Coordinates of C-alpha atoms and ligand atoms in Angstrom, one line a residue:
M297 CA -1.0 -6.1 -5.7
C298 CA -2.8 -6.9 -8.9
G299 CA -4.4 -3.9 -10.6
I300 CA -7.8 -4.1 -12.3
V301 CA -9.3 -1.6 -14.7
G302 CA -12.5 -2.0 -16.7
Y303 CA -14.3 0.4 -19.1
V304 CA -17.6 0.5 -20.9
G305 CA -18.9 3.5 -22.6
R306 CA -18.8 5.7 -25.7
G307 CA -15.1 6.3 -25.8
D308 CA -12.0 4.3 -26.7
A309 CA -12.1 1.5 -24.1
V310 CA -8.6 0.1 -24.6
A311 CA -7.1 3.5 -24.4
S312 CA -8.9 4.2 -21.1
V313 CA -7.9 0.8 -19.7
L314 CA -4.2 1.3 -20.7
E315 CA -4.2 4.7 -19.2
G316 CA -5.7 3.2 -16.0
L317 CA -3.1 0.4 -15.9
K318 CA -0.3 2.9 -16.4
R319 CA -1.5 4.7 -13.3
L320 CA -1.5 1.5 -11.4
E321 CA 2.1 0.6 -12.3
Y322 CA 3.2 2.1 -9.0
R323 CA 1.5 -0.7 -7.2
G324 CA 4.0 -3.2 -8.6
Y325 CA 3.3 -6.0 -11.2
D326 CA 5.0 -8.6 -13.3
S327 CA 2.7 -8.9 -16.4
A328 CA -0.1 -7.0 -18.0
G329 CA -3.1 -7.7 -20.3
V330 CA -6.3 -6.5 -21.9
C331 CA -9.3 -8.1 -23.4
F332 CA -11.6 -6.0 -25.6
K333 CA -14.8 -6.6 -27.5
S334 CA -14.8 -5.9 -31.2
E335 CA -17.8 -4.8 -33.2
D336 CA -18.9 -8.3 -33.9
N337 CA -18.8 -9.0 -30.2
T338 CA -15.8 -11.2 -30.3
L339 CA -13.5 -11.0 -27.3
N340 CA -9.8 -10.3 -28.2
L341 CA -7.1 -11.1 -25.7
Y342 CA -3.6 -9.6 -25.5
K343 CA -1.4 -10.3 -22.5
K344 CA 2.4 -10.2 -21.9
Q345 CA 4.8 -10.9 -19.2
G346 CA 6.8 -7.9 -18.0
K347 CA 6.1 -4.2 -18.2
L348 CA 3.1 -2.5 -19.8
A349 CA 5.4 -1.5 -22.7
N350 CA 5.5 -5.2 -23.8
L351 CA 1.7 -5.3 -23.9
K352 CA 1.6 -2.0 -25.8
R353 CA 4.1 -3.4 -28.3
A354 CA 1.8 -6.5 -28.8
L355 CA -1.1 -4.2 -29.6
V356 CA 0.8 -2.2 -32.4
G357 CA -0.9 -2.7 -35.7
V358 CA -4.0 -4.3 -34.0
D359 CA -7.4 -2.5 -34.6
H360 CA -8.3 -2.3 -30.9
F361 CA -11.0 0.3 -31.0
S362 CA -13.7 -0.9 -28.7
H363 CA -16.4 0.3 -26.3
S364 CA -15.8 -2.5 -23.8
S365 CA -12.5 -3.6 -22.3
I366 CA -11.0 -5.1 -19.1
G367 CA -7.3 -5.0 -18.2
H368 CA -5.0 -6.1 -15.5
T369 CA -1.5 -5.8 -14.0
R370 CA -0.6 -9.1 -12.3
W371 CA 1.5 -9.6 -9.2
A372 CA 2.0 -13.4 -9.2
T373 CA 0.7 -15.5 -6.4
H374 CA -0.3 -18.8 -8.0
G375 CA 1.7 -19.9 -11.0
E376 CA 4.9 -18.5 -12.3
V377 CA 5.3 -15.2 -14.2
N378 CA 4.5 -15.9 -17.8
D379 CA 2.1 -14.9 -20.6
L380 CA -0.2 -17.7 -20.0
N381 CA -0.7 -17.0 -16.3
A382 CA -1.2 -13.2 -17.0
H383 CA -4.7 -11.9 -16.9
P384 CA -7.3 -11.5 -18.4
H385 CA -8.3 -15.2 -18.7
L386 CA -10.5 -16.0 -21.6
S387 CA -12.7 -19.0 -22.0
D388 CA -12.1 -21.0 -25.2
T389 CA -15.5 -22.6 -25.4
L390 CA -17.2 -22.6 -28.8
T391 CA -20.5 -21.8 -27.2
T392 CA -20.7 -18.0 -27.6
S393 CA -23.0 -17.6 -24.6
E394 CA -20.3 -18.9 -22.4
M395 CA -17.5 -16.9 -23.9
I396 CA -16.3 -14.7 -21.1
S397 CA -13.1 -13.1 -19.9
I398 CA -12.2 -12.2 -16.3
V399 CA -9.7 -10.3 -14.3
H400 CA -9.0 -11.0 -10.6
N401 CA -7.2 -9.5 -7.6
G402 CA -6.9 -11.6 -4.5
I403 CA -6.5 -15.3 -3.7
V404 CA -9.1 -18.0 -4.2
E405 CA -8.3 -20.2 -1.2
N406 CA -10.3 -23.2 -2.3
A407 CA -9.0 -23.1 -5.9
K408 CA -7.7 -26.6 -5.9
E409 CA -11.0 -28.0 -4.6
I410 CA -13.0 -26.1 -7.2
R411 CA -10.6 -27.0 -10.0
D412 CA -10.8 -30.7 -9.2
E413 CA -14.6 -30.6 -9.1
L414 CA -14.8 -28.7 -12.4
K415 CA -12.3 -31.0 -14.1
G416 CA -14.6 -33.9 -13.1
Q417 CA -17.4 -32.0 -15.0
G418 CA -15.3 -31.7 -18.2
F419 CA -13.7 -28.3 -17.7
S420 CA -10.0 -27.9 -18.6
F421 CA -7.6 -25.2 -17.5
K422 CA -4.9 -23.4 -19.4
S423 CA -3.1 -21.6 -16.7
D424 CA -1.7 -22.4 -13.2
T425 CA -3.7 -19.6 -11.6
D426 CA -6.3 -19.7 -8.9
S427 CA -8.2 -17.1 -10.9
E428 CA -9.1 -19.3 -13.8
V429 CA -11.4 -21.4 -11.6
F430 CA -13.7 -18.4 -11.3
L431 CA -13.8 -18.2 -15.1
A432 CA -14.9 -21.8 -15.3
L433 CA -17.4 -21.4 -12.5
V434 CA -19.1 -18.5 -14.2
Q435 CA -19.2 -20.5 -17.5
R436 CA -20.8 -23.4 -15.7
E437 CA -23.4 -21.1 -14.1
I438 CA -24.2 -19.3 -17.4
R439 CA -24.8 -22.8 -18.9
N440 CA -27.2 -23.5 -16.0
L441 CA -29.2 -20.2 -16.3
S442 CA -32.9 -20.4 -17.0
E443 CA -34.1 -18.4 -20.0
S444 CA -35.3 -15.6 -17.9
E445 CA -32.2 -15.3 -15.8
K446 CA -29.5 -12.7 -16.5
P447 CA -25.7 -13.2 -16.5
V448 CA -25.4 -11.3 -13.3
V449 CA -27.2 -14.3 -11.6
A450 CA -24.5 -16.6 -12.9
V451 CA -21.8 -14.4 -11.4
C452 CA -23.5 -14.3 -8.0
R453 CA -23.9 -18.1 -8.0
A454 CA -20.3 -18.6 -9.0
F455 CA -19.0 -16.1 -6.4
K456 CA -20.7 -18.0 -3.6
Y457 CA -18.2 -20.9 -4.2
I458 CA -15.2 -18.6 -3.7
R459 CA -13.4 -18.6 -0.4
G460 CA -10.9 -15.9 0.6
N461 CA -10.5 -12.3 -0.4
S462 CA -11.0 -11.5 -4.1
A463 CA -12.4 -9.0 -6.5
F464 CA -13.3 -10.0 -10.1
V465 CA -14.6 -8.2 -13.2
V466 CA -16.3 -10.3 -15.8
Q467 CA -16.8 -9.4 -19.5
G468 CA -19.0 -11.5 -21.8
R469 CA -19.4 -11.9 -25.5
N470 CA -23.2 -12.2 -25.1
F471 CA -23.9 -9.4 -22.7
P472 CA -22.9 -5.8 -23.0
E473 CA -22.3 -4.9 -19.4
L474 CA -19.3 -5.6 -17.2
I475 CA -20.0 -7.4 -13.9
A476 CA -17.8 -6.9 -10.9
V477 CA -17.9 -8.6 -7.5
K478 CA -15.8 -8.4 -4.4
R479 CA -15.1 -9.6 -0.9
G480 CA -12.2 -8.3 1.2
A481 CA -10.4 -6.8 -1.9
P482 CA -10.6 -3.2 -3.0
L483 CA -13.0 -2.2 -5.8
V484 CA -14.2 1.2 -6.9
C485 CA -16.3 2.4 -9.8
G486 CA -17.9 5.5 -11.2
N487 CA -19.0 7.3 -14.4
S488 CA -18.0 10.6 -16.0
D489 CA -20.4 13.5 -15.4
N490 CA -21.7 13.1 -19.0
R491 CA -22.1 9.3 -18.5
D492 CA -20.0 8.6 -21.5
D493 CA -17.3 6.7 -19.6
I494 CA -18.0 4.1 -17.0
L495 CA -15.1 2.7 -15.1
V496 CA -14.3 0.1 -12.5
S497 CA -10.9 -0.5 -10.8
S498 CA -9.1 -1.7 -7.8
D499 CA -7.7 1.8 -7.1
P500 CA -9.4 5.2 -7.3
Y501 CA -6.3 6.6 -8.9
A502 CA -7.1 4.8 -12.1
L503 CA -10.4 6.8 -12.3
A504 CA -8.8 10.2 -11.4
G505 CA -9.6 13.0 -13.9
V506 CA -12.6 11.1 -15.4
V507 CA -14.8 10.2 -12.5
N508 CA -15.8 12.7 -9.8
T509 CA -18.1 10.6 -7.6
L510 CA -16.7 7.3 -6.6
F511 CA -18.7 4.2 -5.5
F512 CA -17.2 1.7 -3.3
P513 CA -19.2 -1.5 -3.3
H514 CA -19.3 -3.4 0.0
D515 CA -18.3 -7.1 0.3
D516 CA -20.6 -9.5 -1.4
T517 CA -22.1 -6.7 -3.5
V518 CA -22.3 -7.3 -7.3
T519 CA -21.8 -4.2 -9.5
V520 CA -23.2 -4.1 -13.0
L521 CA -21.7 -1.5 -15.3
H522 CA -23.8 -0.7 -18.3
S523 CA -22.5 1.0 -21.3
S524 CA -24.1 4.4 -22.0
N525 CA -24.4 3.1 -25.6
D526 CA -26.9 0.5 -24.3
V527 CA -29.1 2.3 -21.8
G528 CA -31.4 5.2 -22.1
S529 CA -30.3 8.6 -20.8
M530 CA -32.4 8.2 -17.6
D531 CA -31.4 4.6 -16.9
P532 CA -28.7 4.0 -14.3
V533 CA -25.3 3.1 -15.8
I534 CA -24.2 1.5 -12.6
E535 CA -26.3 -0.8 -10.5
F536 CA -25.6 -2.8 -7.3
F537 CA -27.1 -6.1 -6.2
D538 CA -26.7 -8.5 -3.4
L539 CA -25.7 -12.1 -4.0
E540 CA -29.4 -13.1 -4.3
G541 CA -29.7 -10.6 -7.2
N542 CA -31.7 -8.0 -5.3
A543 CA -31.0 -4.3 -5.8
T544 CA -28.9 -3.1 -2.8
T545 CA -27.6 0.1 -1.2
G546 CA -24.5 -1.9 -0.2
F547 CA -22.0 0.7 -1.3
D548 CA -20.4 3.9 -0.1
T549 CA -20.1 7.1 -2.1
K550 CA -17.2 9.5 -1.9
Q551 CA -15.8 12.4 -3.9
Q552 CA -12.6 11.8 -5.9
L553 CA -9.8 13.5 -4.1
I554 CA -6.9 12.6 -6.3
D555 CA -5.9 15.2 -8.8
V556 CA -3.9 13.7 -11.7
T557 CA -2.1 17.0 -12.2
T558 CA -0.4 16.8 -8.8
T559 CA 0.9 13.3 -9.4
D560 CA 3.6 13.8 -11.9
K561 CA 7.3 13.6 -10.9
G562 CA 7.9 17.3 -11.8
E563 CA 11.6 18.1 -11.6
F564 CA 12.4 14.8 -9.7
E565 CA 13.9 11.7 -11.3
H566 CA 11.8 9.4 -9.1
Y567 CA 8.6 9.6 -7.2
M568 CA 10.5 8.4 -4.1
L569 CA 12.8 11.4 -4.2
K570 CA 9.8 13.7 -4.8
E571 CA 8.0 12.3 -1.8
I572 CA 11.1 12.6 0.4
Y573 CA 11.2 16.3 -0.6
E574 CA 7.5 16.8 0.1
Q575 CA 8.0 16.1 3.8
P576 CA 8.6 19.5 5.2
K577 CA 5.6 21.0 3.5
L578 CA 3.4 18.0 4.5
I579 CA 4.5 18.3 8.2
R580 CA 3.5 21.9 8.2
S581 CA 0.1 21.2 6.6
L582 CA -0.5 18.3 9.0
R583 CA 0.0 20.6 11.9
D584 CA -2.2 23.2 10.3
Y585 CA -4.9 20.7 9.7
Y586 CA -5.0 19.3 13.2
F587 CA -5.0 22.8 14.6
S588 CA -8.0 23.7 12.5
P589 CA -11.6 23.1 13.6
E590 CA -11.9 20.2 11.2
G591 CA -8.8 18.5 12.5
Q592 CA -9.8 19.1 16.1
E593 CA -13.1 17.4 15.3
M594 CA -11.2 14.4 14.0
L595 CA -9.2 14.2 17.2
K596 CA -12.2 14.7 19.5
N597 CA -13.1 11.0 19.8
S598 CA -9.6 10.1 20.8
Q599 CA -10.0 12.3 23.8
E600 CA -12.7 10.0 25.0
F601 CA -10.7 6.8 24.7
K602 CA -9.7 5.3 28.1
P603 CA -8.5 1.9 27.1
E604 CA -6.8 -0.5 29.5
R605 CA -4.3 -1.4 26.8
V606 CA -3.6 -0.4 23.2
H607 CA -2.8 -3.1 20.5
I608 CA -1.2 -1.6 17.4
T609 CA -1.1 -3.8 14.3
A610 CA 0.4 -3.0 11.0
C611 CA 2.9 -4.3 8.3
G612 CA 6.3 -3.2 7.1
T613 CA 7.0 0.5 7.4
A614 CA 3.7 1.1 9.1
Y615 CA 4.7 -1.5 11.7
Y616 CA 7.9 0.5 12.4
A617 CA 5.8 3.6 12.7
G618 CA 3.7 1.7 15.2
L619 CA 6.9 1.0 17.3
G620 CA 7.5 4.8 17.3
I621 CA 3.9 5.5 18.3
K622 CA 4.1 2.9 21.1
T623 CA 6.8 5.1 22.8
F624 CA 4.3 8.0 22.8
I625 CA 1.4 6.0 24.1
E626 CA 3.5 4.6 26.9
S627 CA 5.2 7.8 27.9
I628 CA 2.5 10.3 27.3
D629 CA -0.7 8.3 28.1
N630 CA 0.9 5.9 30.5
I631 CA -1.1 3.1 28.9
P632 CA 0.5 -0.3 28.1
C633 CA 0.9 -0.7 24.4
Q634 CA 1.8 -3.7 22.3
V635 CA 2.8 -3.6 18.6
D636 CA 2.2 -6.7 16.5
L637 CA 3.0 -7.6 12.9
A638 CA -0.5 -7.9 11.4
S639 CA 0.4 -11.1 9.6
E640 CA 1.1 -12.8 13.0
F641 CA -1.4 -11.2 15.2
R642 CA -4.5 -13.3 14.6
Y643 CA -2.6 -16.6 14.6
R644 CA -1.2 -16.3 18.1
N645 CA -4.6 -16.0 19.8
P646 CA -3.8 -12.6 21.2
L647 CA -4.9 -11.7 24.7
I648 CA -7.2 -8.8 23.9
S649 CA -10.2 -7.6 25.7
N650 CA -13.1 -5.3 24.9
K651 CA -11.7 -2.7 27.3
D652 CA -8.7 -2.4 24.9
L653 CA -8.2 -0.3 21.9
G654 CA -7.2 -1.8 18.5
L655 CA -5.1 0.8 16.6
F656 CA -4.2 0.0 12.9
I657 CA -1.7 1.9 10.9
S658 CA -1.6 1.8 7.1
Q659 CA -0.8 4.0 4.2
S660 CA -3.1 2.3 1.7
G661 CA -5.8 1.1 4.1
E662 CA -6.0 -2.0 1.9
T663 CA -3.3 -4.3 3.4
A664 CA -5.0 -7.7 3.8
D665 CA -3.2 -8.7 7.0
T666 CA -4.0 -5.4 8.7
L667 CA -7.6 -5.7 7.7
A668 CA -7.8 -9.2 9.1
A669 CA -6.3 -8.0 12.4
Q670 CA -8.9 -5.2 12.4
E671 CA -11.7 -7.8 11.9
L672 CA -10.4 -9.9 14.7
C673 CA -10.5 -6.9 17.1
K674 CA -14.0 -6.0 16.0
E675 CA -15.2 -9.6 16.6
R676 CA -13.7 -9.5 20.1
G677 CA -15.6 -6.2 20.8
L678 CA -12.6 -3.8 20.8
L679 CA -13.0 -0.2 19.9
T680 CA -11.0 0.4 16.7
A681 CA -9.1 3.4 15.4
A682 CA -6.9 3.8 12.3
I683 CA -4.1 6.0 11.3
V684 CA -4.4 5.9 7.6
N685 CA -3.6 7.9 4.4
V686 CA -6.3 6.8 2.0
E687 CA -9.7 8.2 2.9
G688 CA -12.4 5.8 1.9
S689 CA -10.1 2.8 1.9
T690 CA -11.4 -0.4 3.5
L691 CA -9.6 0.1 6.7
Y692 CA -10.9 3.7 6.9
R693 CA -14.5 2.5 6.3
K694 CA -14.4 -0.3 8.8
S695 CA -12.7 1.7 11.7
D696 CA -14.8 3.2 14.5
N697 CA -12.4 6.2 14.4
N698 CA -9.9 7.5 11.9
L699 CA -7.0 9.8 11.9
L700 CA -5.9 10.8 8.5
I701 CA -2.2 11.4 7.9
K702 CA -2.9 13.8 5.0
A703 CA 0.2 12.6 2.9
G704 CA -1.5 12.9 -0.5
I705 CA -1.0 10.0 -2.9
E706 CA 2.2 8.0 -2.3
I707 CA 3.4 6.5 -5.5
G708 CA 6.9 5.2 -4.7
V709 CA 6.6 1.6 -3.6
A710 CA 9.1 2.5 -0.8
S711 CA 7.1 4.4 1.7
T712 CA 8.8 7.6 2.9
K713 CA 6.4 10.5 3.6
A714 CA 3.7 8.2 4.9
Y715 CA 6.1 6.9 7.6
T716 CA 6.9 10.4 8.9
L717 CA 3.2 11.5 8.9
Q718 CA 2.0 8.3 10.5
V719 CA 4.4 8.8 13.4
L720 CA 3.4 12.5 13.7
T721 CA -0.3 11.6 13.6
G722 CA 0.4 9.0 16.3
R723 CA 2.0 11.8 18.4
L724 CA -1.2 13.9 18.0
F725 CA -3.3 10.9 18.8
S726 CA -1.4 10.2 22.0
N727 CA -1.8 13.8 23.0
A728 CA -5.5 13.7 22.5
M729 CA -5.9 10.4 24.3
A730 CA -4.1 11.9 27.2
G731 CA -6.9 14.5 27.3
K732 CA -4.5 17.3 26.3
K733 CA -5.3 20.2 24.0
L734 CA -2.9 20.8 21.1
D735 CA -0.5 23.3 22.5
K736 CA 1.8 25.9 21.0
V737 CA 4.9 24.0 22.1
L738 CA 3.9 20.8 20.2
G739 CA 2.9 22.8 17.2
E740 CA 6.2 24.6 17.2
R741 CA 8.1 21.3 17.5
F742 CA 6.4 20.1 14.3
L743 CA 7.5 23.3 12.5
L744 CA 11.0 22.9 13.8
L745 CA 11.1 19.3 12.5
A746 CA 10.0 20.6 9.1
D747 CA 12.7 23.3 9.1
R748 CA 15.4 20.8 10.1
I749 CA 14.4 18.4 7.4
S750 CA 14.5 21.3 4.8
D751 CA 18.0 22.1 6.0
L752 CA 19.1 18.5 5.6
L753 CA 17.5 18.3 2.1
A754 CA 19.5 21.4 1.2
K755 CA 22.7 19.5 2.2
V756 CA 21.8 16.4 0.3
D757 CA 25.2 16.3 -1.5
M758 CA 26.9 15.3 1.7
I759 CA 24.7 12.1 1.9
K760 CA 25.1 11.5 -1.8
E761 CA 28.9 11.5 -1.5
I762 CA 28.7 8.9 1.4
A763 CA 26.3 6.8 -0.6
E764 CA 28.7 6.7 -3.5
E765 CA 31.5 5.5 -1.1
I766 CA 29.5 2.7 0.5
Y767 CA 27.0 1.4 -2.0
N768 CA 29.0 -1.6 -3.0
Y769 CA 29.7 -3.3 0.3
K770 CA 28.6 -6.8 1.3
G771 CA 26.1 -6.0 4.0
Y772 CA 24.7 -3.2 6.2
F773 CA 23.7 -3.0 9.8
Y774 CA 21.6 0.0 10.9
T775 CA 21.8 0.5 14.6
G776 CA 20.0 2.7 17.0
R777 CA 19.0 2.7 20.7
G778 CA 15.8 3.7 22.5
K779 CA 13.6 5.9 20.5
Y780 CA 16.0 5.6 17.5
Y781 CA 15.6 1.8 17.2
P782 CA 12.5 2.0 14.9
S783 CA 14.5 4.4 12.7
A784 CA 17.2 1.7 12.4
L785 CA 14.7 -0.9 11.4
E786 CA 13.0 1.4 8.9
G787 CA 16.3 2.5 7.5
A788 CA 17.3 -1.1 6.8
L789 CA 14.0 -1.9 5.2
K790 CA 14.3 1.1 2.8
L791 CA 17.7 0.0 1.7
K792 CA 16.7 -3.7 1.2
E793 CA 13.7 -2.9 -0.9
I794 CA 15.2 -0.5 -3.3
A795 CA 18.9 -1.3 -3.4
Y796 CA 18.5 -5.1 -3.2
V797 CA 21.3 -5.5 -0.6
H798 CA 21.1 -7.3 2.7
A799 CA 20.5 -4.9 5.5
E800 CA 19.4 -5.4 9.0
G801 CA 18.1 -3.0 11.7
Y802 CA 19.4 -3.8 15.2
A803 CA 19.3 -2.3 18.6
A804 CA 22.9 -1.2 19.0
G805 CA 23.5 -3.0 22.3
E806 CA 22.2 -6.3 20.9
L807 CA 24.8 -6.7 18.1
K808 CA 27.3 -8.3 20.5
H809 CA 24.9 -11.1 21.3
G810 CA 25.3 -12.7 17.9
P811 CA 25.4 -10.6 14.7
I812 CA 28.8 -9.1 15.6
A813 CA 30.2 -12.4 14.2
L814 CA 29.4 -11.0 10.8
I815 CA 31.4 -7.8 11.1
D816 CA 34.5 -7.4 9.0
E817 CA 35.8 -4.8 6.6
E818 CA 33.1 -5.6 4.1
I819 CA 30.2 -4.7 6.4
V820 CA 28.9 -1.1 6.9
N821 CA 27.3 0.0 10.2
I822 CA 25.0 3.0 9.8
A823 CA 25.0 4.1 13.4
I824 CA 22.4 6.4 14.8
I825 CA 24.0 8.4 17.6
G826 CA 21.2 10.1 19.5
P827 CA 21.7 12.4 22.4
E828 CA 20.3 9.8 24.8
L829 CA 22.4 6.7 25.7
Y830 CA 25.1 8.6 24.0
E831 CA 28.2 7.0 25.6
K832 CA 26.8 3.5 25.4
T833 CA 26.1 4.0 21.7
L834 CA 29.6 5.2 21.1
S835 CA 31.0 2.1 22.9
N836 CA 28.8 -0.1 20.6
I837 CA 30.4 1.7 17.6
E838 CA 33.9 1.1 19.0
E839 CA 33.1 -2.6 19.1
I840 CA 32.2 -2.6 15.4
K841 CA 35.3 -0.5 14.6
A842 CA 37.6 -2.9 16.4
R843 CA 36.4 -5.6 14.0
K844 CA 37.1 -3.4 11.0
G845 CA 33.5 -2.6 10.1
V846 CA 33.0 0.7 8.2
I847 CA 31.1 3.2 10.3
V848 CA 28.6 5.8 8.9
G849 CA 27.5 7.9 11.9
I850 CA 24.4 9.9 12.0
G851 CA 24.8 12.1 15.1
P852 CA 24.9 15.4 16.8
E853 CA 26.2 18.4 14.9
G854 CA 29.5 19.8 16.3
D855 CA 30.3 16.6 18.1
D856 CA 34.0 15.9 17.4
S857 CA 34.3 12.8 19.6
A858 CA 31.4 11.1 17.7
K859 CA 32.7 12.2 14.3
E860 CA 36.2 11.0 15.0
I861 CA 35.3 7.4 15.5
C862 CA 33.2 7.3 12.3
D863 CA 34.5 6.8 8.8
Y864 CA 31.7 9.0 7.5
Y865 CA 29.5 11.4 9.5
V866 CA 26.1 13.0 8.9
P867 CA 25.8 15.9 11.4
L868 CA 22.3 16.7 12.6
N869 CA 21.0 19.5 14.8
F870 CA 18.8 17.6 17.3
K871 CA 18.2 20.5 19.6
G872 CA 14.6 21.1 20.5
L873 CA 13.2 18.2 18.5
E874 CA 12.9 15.9 21.5
E875 CA 10.6 12.9 20.7
L876 CA 10.4 13.9 17.0
S877 CA 14.1 13.6 16.4
P878 CA 14.0 10.0 15.1
L879 CA 12.0 11.3 12.1
Y880 CA 14.7 13.7 11.3
V881 CA 17.3 10.9 11.4
N882 CA 15.0 8.8 9.3
V883 CA 15.0 11.3 6.4
A884 CA 18.9 11.0 6.4
N885 CA 18.3 7.2 6.1
Q886 CA 15.8 7.7 3.3
L887 CA 18.2 9.8 1.3
L888 CA 21.1 7.4 1.9
A889 CA 19.0 4.4 0.7
Y890 CA 17.8 6.4 -2.3
Y891 CA 21.2 7.4 -3.5
M892 CA 22.7 4.0 -2.8
A893 CA 20.0 2.5 -5.0
K894 CA 20.6 5.1 -7.6
F895 CA 24.3 4.2 -7.8
K896 CA 23.3 0.6 -8.1
G897 CA 21.0 1.5 -10.9
T898 CA 17.9 -0.3 -9.6
D899 CA 14.3 0.5 -10.5
I900 CA 13.7 2.7 -7.5
D901 CA 10.0 3.5 -7.8
K902 CA 9.1 0.0 -8.8
P903 CA 11.4 -2.4 -7.0
R904 CA 11.4 -6.0 -8.2
N905 CA 8.9 -8.4 -6.5
L906 CA 7.2 -5.7 -4.5
A907 CA 3.7 -4.3 -4.6
K908 CA 2.7 -1.0 -3.2
S909 CA -0.4 -2.3 -1.6
V910 CA -0.4 -5.9 -0.4
T911 CA -4.0 -7.1 -0.7
V912 CA -3.3 -10.8 -0.2
E913 CA -2.4 -12.5 3.0
Ligands
LIG96 C1 7.4 0.1 2.8 O1 8.4 0.8 2.1 C2 6.7 -1.0 2.1 N1 6.8 -1.1 0.8 C3 5.8 -1.8 2.9 O2 6.5 -2.4 4.0 C4 4.5 -1.2 3.4 O3 4.8 -0.3 4.4 C5 3.6 -2.3 4.0 O4 3.3 -3.2 3.0 C6 2.3 -1.8 4.6 O5 1.5 -1.1 3.7 P1 0.4 -0.1 4.2 O6 0.9 1.0 5.0 O7 -0.3 0.3 2.9 O8 -0.5 -1.0 5.0

């Protein structure tokens, strides 16, 4: 969702903010802006619809050297995509003490109510955003400050009016510090070791390479970032307060784990492709990690879990990973398991009890719906566990137990490696919950999966050729049965999000109950033919074929009868992979989606309308 970067310090603030915003491009955005303070303290605003390049163009020829700047990449929620609705928002009051600018990530749920109240008090609004109400609220509270009160008090007072999950950073003409505040939205800050650069952002990645120790303020904590130009060498450059203005320890500290040098695309044209190719190595290192004493320690708690039921909640790809993990929990642990879309879970008054376990799956650990589901489970007294990639994320911090998927940073908006590692971590979790030790057989199966994926990647041209043949059809059905059904759903999601074509994942046997009406020679069926329910799957394919649908089979190697009924065929060696084989199939789906999108010429790493981490409900 929206990306925030703020800088105060001795260096070039705008350059640092632009670099941070560039790093946050992967999260998805539709406009970008910066506000910087010039030597005479005036606040200068530049913001543009579209890519960061548009903003940079607008800054050409502008003297933007500054020691204080805030910047933003916007993913529109309230108000259409245009320059005016882009952030930062800057007050146009003539009273210099009230001249402030703000950036915002999240949704102000009571924006209309506040806007109406403030209009009645003479405030006017330039944009259609919910964010601008916070700007006006802070202005009003600055106006009402007593002489001895500092601007941070105004920010605290203004924030108390805000409902919903939001993070803001405020910059003021009349005060040197940046003031940040948050509830339910990610925020992180830190300073360089020499204290010259002080940064705040919505994502630790923006701080990588500059800040080693990260501070994550808790909800309702206000963070004040002082410029090293303005404080003495012993004074803190970052301070934390509660909403009453008292100093607080309401923050977590963590070492920066992201190394910028490992995050370039290298020889790959897109991050998505790079991340697909990383999978064999990551599977091997996940296995090594969980076989090591540190990994065993992480799994230890899971061995104590004896829940009556497990409730998995997640969104998108992570939800499909949850469907895969459900099959492990039910077959290995013999525990009933339900998988819910996090956006629906809390609104259906779920029947959950404090004897159950709430399991949350998320790459980012910042998905608002998943966090809300977690909160509900906590309120109802459930023990919680998370399968998560980003250590230190909100989900991670709020879970009673965590299992890290160790995927490294995932930059492609379309999740690939995270899915594979989520499902594998779920496999390890179900093993531990069943009270089993990690055995050689399971370890070897992980290694076999890594090897098979490597072999498939080496034969990528075969998939590329199929992609070239089929990328221009009208619609696509991904079908699978049993344990391959989640792979069908995930395959269709991948294609939709990066190739912008209609695709649906279906249980193969369900097509004849309705969607088969859509089948004709312009529809492609990507049919997963697993070793189980084999004959029934082939009959389902025949039904599509009889209606002239084009068939791409992904099925057993050396199987001529399967190959014969398909127009195109991706042979896979399923032997020995057992319950892990859907992940092998899924890599074929990832490659197919990637190359179809490439033939279509879409923006694969930053698909339109999408955000990497969905921090609004
Ligand atoms: C997957 O390709 C997505 N872009 C999306 O569905 C994603 O999986 C979902 O938003 C959940 O994100 P999370 O794993 O960070 O919680």
